[in-house]
Amino acid sequence: APTLALDLPFGMLQMPLYEALRGALAWRRAGAPVAPTPLEGALAGGAAGAFAAALTTPLDVVRTRHVLMSEGGSSHFLRTAQKIVERYGAPHHRTRRTAHSLSPASLTSRSAHAAGVQGLFRGILPRTAYMAFGGVVYLGSYSYVTDLVTRVVA
């Protein structure tokens, strides 16, 4: 469920933006509606992946903390998330609270309160870079194969 909560918004941002950018690049090249080239598809995929990754970074941070807390991982994220739970957990609870006992919205607000809004954007540059690269490879390959099949079929 945490991964789905990240992947759906990411895909809902990336794919429409990819199609719009791909069409805009083709229009700019030809001055009329034409089929985009694989290079235009790759460039549009990289830009769309980077943009979607940047906007969904807070979801990735919360998902990572949630997953690490539930799997008992030992990392900076786990320690930070545990501190958030311990510090802002309900004082009348004697049981140790885990990620499963916190809603994603609660974990998000507690994370923002503890680390500030900038804490929710931790790792934005590496995430944006690797998702841009992934968009170039994945959507560029998709554009290439689509172009190839269109030529063979036509």
PDB file of C-alpha atoms in Angstrom:
ATOM      1  CA  ALA A   1       0.000   0.000   0.000  1.00  0.00           C
ATOM      2  CA  PRO A   2       2.758   2.572   0.725  1.00  0.00           C
ATOM      3  CA  THR A   3       4.404   1.892  -2.633  1.00  0.00           C
ATOM      4  CA  LEU A   4       1.076   2.191  -4.426  1.00  0.00           C
ATOM      5  CA  ALA A   5       0.490   5.527  -2.682  1.00  0.00           C
ATOM      6  CA  LEU A   6       3.722   6.744  -4.307  1.00  0.00           C
ATOM      7  CA  ASP A   7       3.492   5.052  -7.716  1.00  0.00           C
ATOM      8  CA  LEU A   8      -0.025   6.207  -8.589  1.00  0.00           C
ATOM      9  CA  PRO A   9       0.616   9.951  -8.175  1.00  0.00           C
ATOM     10  CA  PHE A  10       3.999   9.574  -9.890  1.00  0.00           C
ATOM     11  CA  GLY A  11       2.463   7.833 -12.899  1.00  0.00           C
ATOM     12  CA  MET A  12      -0.473  10.230 -13.014  1.00  0.00           C
ATOM     13  CA  LEU A  13       2.012  13.099 -13.304  1.00  0.00           C
ATOM     14  CA  GLN A  14       4.612  11.451 -15.520  1.00  0.00           C
ATOM     15  CA  MET A  15       2.543   9.904 -18.303  1.00  0.00           C
ATOM     16  CA  PRO A  16       0.305  12.863 -19.277  1.00  0.00           C
ATOM     17  CA  LEU A  17       3.304  15.182 -19.077  1.00  0.00           C
ATOM     18  CA  TYR A  18       5.333  12.776 -21.218  1.00  0.00           C
ATOM     19  CA  GLU A  19       2.639  12.715 -23.909  1.00  0.00           C
ATOM     20  CA  ALA A  20       2.256  16.505 -23.856  1.00  0.00           C
ATOM     21  CA  LEU A  21       6.011  17.156 -24.046  1.00  0.00           C
ATOM     22  CA  ARG A  22       6.528  14.565 -26.757  1.00  0.00           C
ATOM     23  CA  GLY A  23       3.816  16.168 -28.874  1.00  0.00           C
ATOM     24  CA  ALA A  24       5.119  19.676 -28.201  1.00  0.00           C
ATOM     25  CA  LEU A  25       8.658  18.689 -29.227  1.00  0.00           C
ATOM     26  CA  ALA A  26       7.387  17.125 -32.458  1.00  0.00           C
ATOM     27  CA  TRP A  27       5.228  20.190 -33.170  1.00  0.00           C
ATOM     28  CA  ARG A  28       8.179  22.493 -32.555  1.00  0.00           C
ATOM     29  CA  ARG A  29      10.354  20.491 -34.939  1.00  0.00           C
ATOM     30  CA  ALA A  30       7.840  20.243 -37.790  1.00  0.00           C
ATOM     31  CA  GLY A  31       5.474  23.161 -37.213  1.00  0.00           C
ATOM     32  CA  ALA A  32       2.538  20.798 -37.588  1.00  0.00           C
ATOM     33  CA  PRO A  33       1.197  17.708 -35.824  1.00  0.00           C
ATOM     34  CA  VAL A  34       3.578  14.874 -36.744  1.00  0.00           C
ATOM     35  CA  ALA A  35       4.749  11.666 -35.136  1.00  0.00           C
ATOM     36  CA  PRO A  36       7.456  12.286 -32.537  1.00  0.00           C
ATOM     37  CA  THR A  37      10.904  10.805 -33.061  1.00  0.00           C
ATOM     38  CA  PRO A  38      12.420   8.375 -30.554  1.00  0.00           C
ATOM     39  CA  LEU A  39      14.834  11.116 -29.451  1.00  0.00           C
ATOM     40  CA  GLU A  40      11.919  13.435 -28.717  1.00  0.00           C
ATOM     41  CA  GLY A  41      10.298  10.609 -26.760  1.00  0.00           C
ATOM     42  CA  ALA A  42      13.471  10.077 -24.752  1.00  0.00           C
ATOM     43  CA  LEU A  43      13.851  13.788 -23.970  1.00  0.00           C
ATOM     44  CA  ALA A  44      10.192  14.086 -23.007  1.00  0.00           C
ATOM     45  CA  GLY A  45      10.503  10.950 -20.843  1.00  0.00           C
ATOM     46  CA  GLY A  46      13.484  12.368 -18.979  1.00  0.00           C
ATOM     47  CA  ALA A  47      11.826  15.707 -18.343  1.00  0.00           C
ATOM     48  CA  ALA A  48       8.536  14.122 -17.291  1.00  0.00           C
ATOM     49  CA  GLY A  49      10.319  11.660 -14.984  1.00  0.00           C
ATOM     50  CA  ALA A  50      12.346  14.421 -13.352  1.00  0.00           C
ATOM     51  CA  PHE A  51       9.316  16.651 -12.810  1.00  0.00           C
ATOM     52  CA  ALA A  52       7.152  13.857 -11.408  1.00  0.00           C
ATOM     53  CA  ALA A  53       9.989  12.679  -9.154  1.00  0.00           C
ATOM     54  CA  ALA A  54      10.561  16.144  -7.736  1.00  0.00           C
ATOM     55  CA  LEU A  55       6.879  16.629  -6.935  1.00  0.00           C
ATOM     56  CA  THR A  56       6.438  13.197  -5.355  1.00  0.00           C
ATOM     57  CA  THR A  57       9.622  13.238  -3.261  1.00  0.00           C
ATOM     58  CA  PRO A  58       7.692  13.868  -0.011  1.00  0.00           C
ATOM     59  CA  LEU A  59       5.621  10.750  -0.714  1.00  0.00           C
ATOM     60  CA  ASP A  60       8.826   8.780  -1.265  1.00  0.00           C
ATOM     61  CA  VAL A  61      10.301  10.031   2.021  1.00  0.00           C
ATOM     62  CA  VAL A  62       7.195   9.052   3.979  1.00  0.00           C
ATOM     63  CA  ARG A  63       6.963   5.684   2.209  1.00  0.00           C
ATOM     64  CA  THR A  64      10.611   4.949   2.941  1.00  0.00           C
ATOM     65  CA  ARG A  65      10.202   5.774   6.607  1.00  0.00           C
ATOM     66  CA  HIS A  66       7.033   3.711   6.814  1.00  0.00           C
ATOM     67  CA  VAL A  67       8.637   0.680   5.166  1.00  0.00           C
ATOM     68  CA  LEU A  68      11.818   0.886   7.225  1.00  0.00           C
ATOM     69  CA  MET A  69       9.876   1.181  10.451  1.00  0.00           C
ATOM     70  CA  SER A  70       7.702  -1.795   9.609  1.00  0.00           C
ATOM     71  CA  GLU A  71      10.601  -3.982   8.485  1.00  0.00           C
ATOM     72  CA  GLY A  72      12.834  -3.074  11.399  1.00  0.00           C
ATOM     73  CA  GLY A  73      15.625  -1.710   9.238  1.00  0.00           C
ATOM     74  CA  SER A  74      18.555   0.015  10.912  1.00  0.00           C
ATOM     75  CA  SER A  75      19.311   3.263   9.168  1.00  0.00           C
ATOM     76  CA  HIS A  76      19.169   6.994   9.631  1.00  0.00           C
ATOM     77  CA  PHE A  77      15.594   6.953   8.302  1.00  0.00           C
ATOM     78  CA  LEU A  78      14.543   4.371  10.847  1.00  0.00           C
ATOM     79  CA  ARG A  79      16.135   6.267  13.714  1.00  0.00           C
ATOM     80  CA  THR A  80      14.541   9.531  12.556  1.00  0.00           C
ATOM     81  CA  ALA A  81      11.139   7.932  12.137  1.00  0.00           C
ATOM     82  CA  GLN A  82      11.351   6.220  15.519  1.00  0.00           C
ATOM     83  CA  LYS A  83      12.286   9.531  17.161  1.00  0.00           C
ATOM     84  CA  ILE A  84       9.255  11.134  15.538  1.00  0.00           C
ATOM     85  CA  VAL A  85       6.978   8.385  16.819  1.00  0.00           C
ATOM     86  CA  GLU A  86       8.490   8.481  20.312  1.00  0.00           C
ATOM     87  CA  ARG A  87       8.488  12.257  20.549  1.00  0.00           C
ATOM     88  CA  TYR A  88       5.054  12.949  19.116  1.00  0.00           C
ATOM     89  CA  GLY A  89       3.267   9.715  19.978  1.00  0.00           C
ATOM     90  CA  ALA A  90       0.325   9.898  22.359  1.00  0.00           C
ATOM     91  CA  PRO A  91       1.789  10.060  25.901  1.00  0.00           C
ATOM     92  CA  HIS A  92      -0.934   7.884  27.394  1.00  0.00           C
ATOM     93  CA  HIS A  93       0.147   4.896  25.280  1.00  0.00           C
ATOM     94  CA  ARG A  94       2.601   2.607  26.986  1.00  0.00           C
ATOM     95  CA  THR A  95       3.027   0.319  24.023  1.00  0.00           C
ATOM     96  CA  ARG A  96       5.699   1.072  21.489  1.00  0.00           C
ATOM     97  CA  ARG A  97       4.127   2.650  18.428  1.00  0.00           C
ATOM     98  CA  THR A  98       5.209   1.496  14.995  1.00  0.00           C
ATOM     99  CA  ALA A  99       4.611   2.686  11.455  1.00  0.00           C
ATOM    100  CA  HIS A 100       1.596   0.391  11.233  1.00  0.00           C
ATOM    101  CA  SER A 101      -0.055   2.202  14.122  1.00  0.00           C
ATOM    102  CA  LEU A 102       0.414   5.581  12.418  1.00  0.00           C
ATOM    103  CA  SER A 103      -1.506   6.657   9.363  1.00  0.00           C
ATOM    104  CA  PRO A 104       0.536   7.987   6.431  1.00  0.00           C
ATOM    105  CA  ALA A 105      -0.970  11.443   7.013  1.00  0.00           C
ATOM    106  CA  SER A 106       0.069  11.324  10.667  1.00  0.00           C
ATOM    107  CA  LEU A 107       3.583  10.156   9.800  1.00  0.00           C
ATOM    108  CA  THR A 108       3.828  12.943   7.195  1.00  0.00           C
ATOM    109  CA  SER A 109       2.743  15.682   9.569  1.00  0.00           C
ATOM    110  CA  ARG A 110       4.994  14.389  12.347  1.00  0.00           C
ATOM    111  CA  SER A 111       7.932  14.139   9.928  1.00  0.00           C
ATOM    112  CA  ALA A 112       7.344  17.696   8.731  1.00  0.00           C
ATOM    113  CA  HIS A 113       7.052  18.908  12.303  1.00  0.00           C
ATOM    114  CA  ALA A 114      10.278  17.183  13.375  1.00  0.00           C
ATOM    115  CA  ALA A 115      12.456  17.911  10.323  1.00  0.00           C
ATOM    116  CA  GLY A 116      10.611  20.828   8.747  1.00  0.00           C
ATOM    117  CA  VAL A 117       9.143  20.838   5.275  1.00  0.00           C
ATOM    118  CA  GLN A 118      12.653  20.615   3.824  1.00  0.00           C
ATOM    119  CA  GLY A 119      12.970  17.230   5.543  1.00  0.00           C
ATOM    120  CA  LEU A 120      10.177  15.924   3.323  1.00  0.00           C
ATOM    121  CA  PHE A 121      12.276  16.864   0.296  1.00  0.00           C
ATOM    122  CA  ARG A 122      15.386  15.077   1.522  1.00  0.00           C
ATOM    123  CA  GLY A 123      17.111  13.366  -1.386  1.00  0.00           C
ATOM    124  CA  ILE A 124      15.281  15.325  -4.075  1.00  0.00           C
ATOM    125  CA  LEU A 125      18.339  15.782  -6.315  1.00  0.00           C
ATOM    126  CA  PRO A 126      19.437  12.137  -6.525  1.00  0.00           C
ATOM    127  CA  ARG A 127      15.820  10.983  -6.879  1.00  0.00           C
ATOM    128  CA  THR A 128      15.148  13.517  -9.634  1.00  0.00           C
ATOM    129  CA  ALA A 129      18.362  12.561 -11.454  1.00  0.00           C
ATOM    130  CA  TYR A 130      17.796   8.814 -11.417  1.00  0.00           C
ATOM    131  CA  MET A 131      14.120   9.124 -12.329  1.00  0.00           C
ATOM    132  CA  ALA A 132      15.067  11.431 -15.223  1.00  0.00           C
ATOM    133  CA  PHE A 133      17.588   8.837 -16.408  1.00  0.00           C
ATOM    134  CA  GLY A 134      14.982   6.110 -15.983  1.00  0.00           C
ATOM    135  CA  GLY A 135      12.481   8.147 -17.991  1.00  0.00           C
ATOM    136  CA  VAL A 136      14.990   8.581 -20.806  1.00  0.00           C
ATOM    137  CA  VAL A 137      15.732   4.852 -20.952  1.00  0.00           C
ATOM    138  CA  TYR A 138      12.215   3.510 -20.331  1.00  0.00           C
ATOM    139  CA  LEU A 139      10.139   5.988 -22.311  1.00  0.00           C
ATOM    140  CA  GLY A 140      12.870   6.456 -24.918  1.00  0.00           C
ATOM    141  CA  SER A 141      12.840   2.691 -25.523  1.00  0.00           C
ATOM    142  CA  TYR A 142       9.063   2.774 -25.681  1.00  0.00           C
ATOM    143  CA  SER A 143       9.231   5.558 -28.296  1.00  0.00           C
ATOM    144  CA  TYR A 144      11.833   3.665 -30.315  1.00  0.00           C
ATOM    145  CA  VAL A 145       9.833   0.428 -30.354  1.00  0.00           C
ATOM    146  CA  THR A 146       6.603   2.303 -31.147  1.00  0.00           C
ATOM    147  CA  ASP A 147       8.348   4.043 -34.052  1.00  0.00           C
ATOM    148  CA  LEU A 148       9.816   0.748 -35.275  1.00  0.00           C
ATOM    149  CA  VAL A 149       6.493  -1.109 -35.133  1.00  0.00           C
ATOM    150  CA  THR A 150       4.708   1.775 -36.864  1.00  0.00           C
ATOM    151  CA  ARG A 151       7.191   1.629 -39.745  1.00  0.00           C
ATOM    152  CA  VAL A 152       6.908  -2.144 -40.083  1.00  0.00           C
ATOM    153  CA  VAL A 153       3.108  -2.197 -39.942  1.00  0.00           C
ATOM    154  CA  ALA A 154       2.631   0.822 -42.227  1.00  0.00           C
TER     155      ALA A 154
END
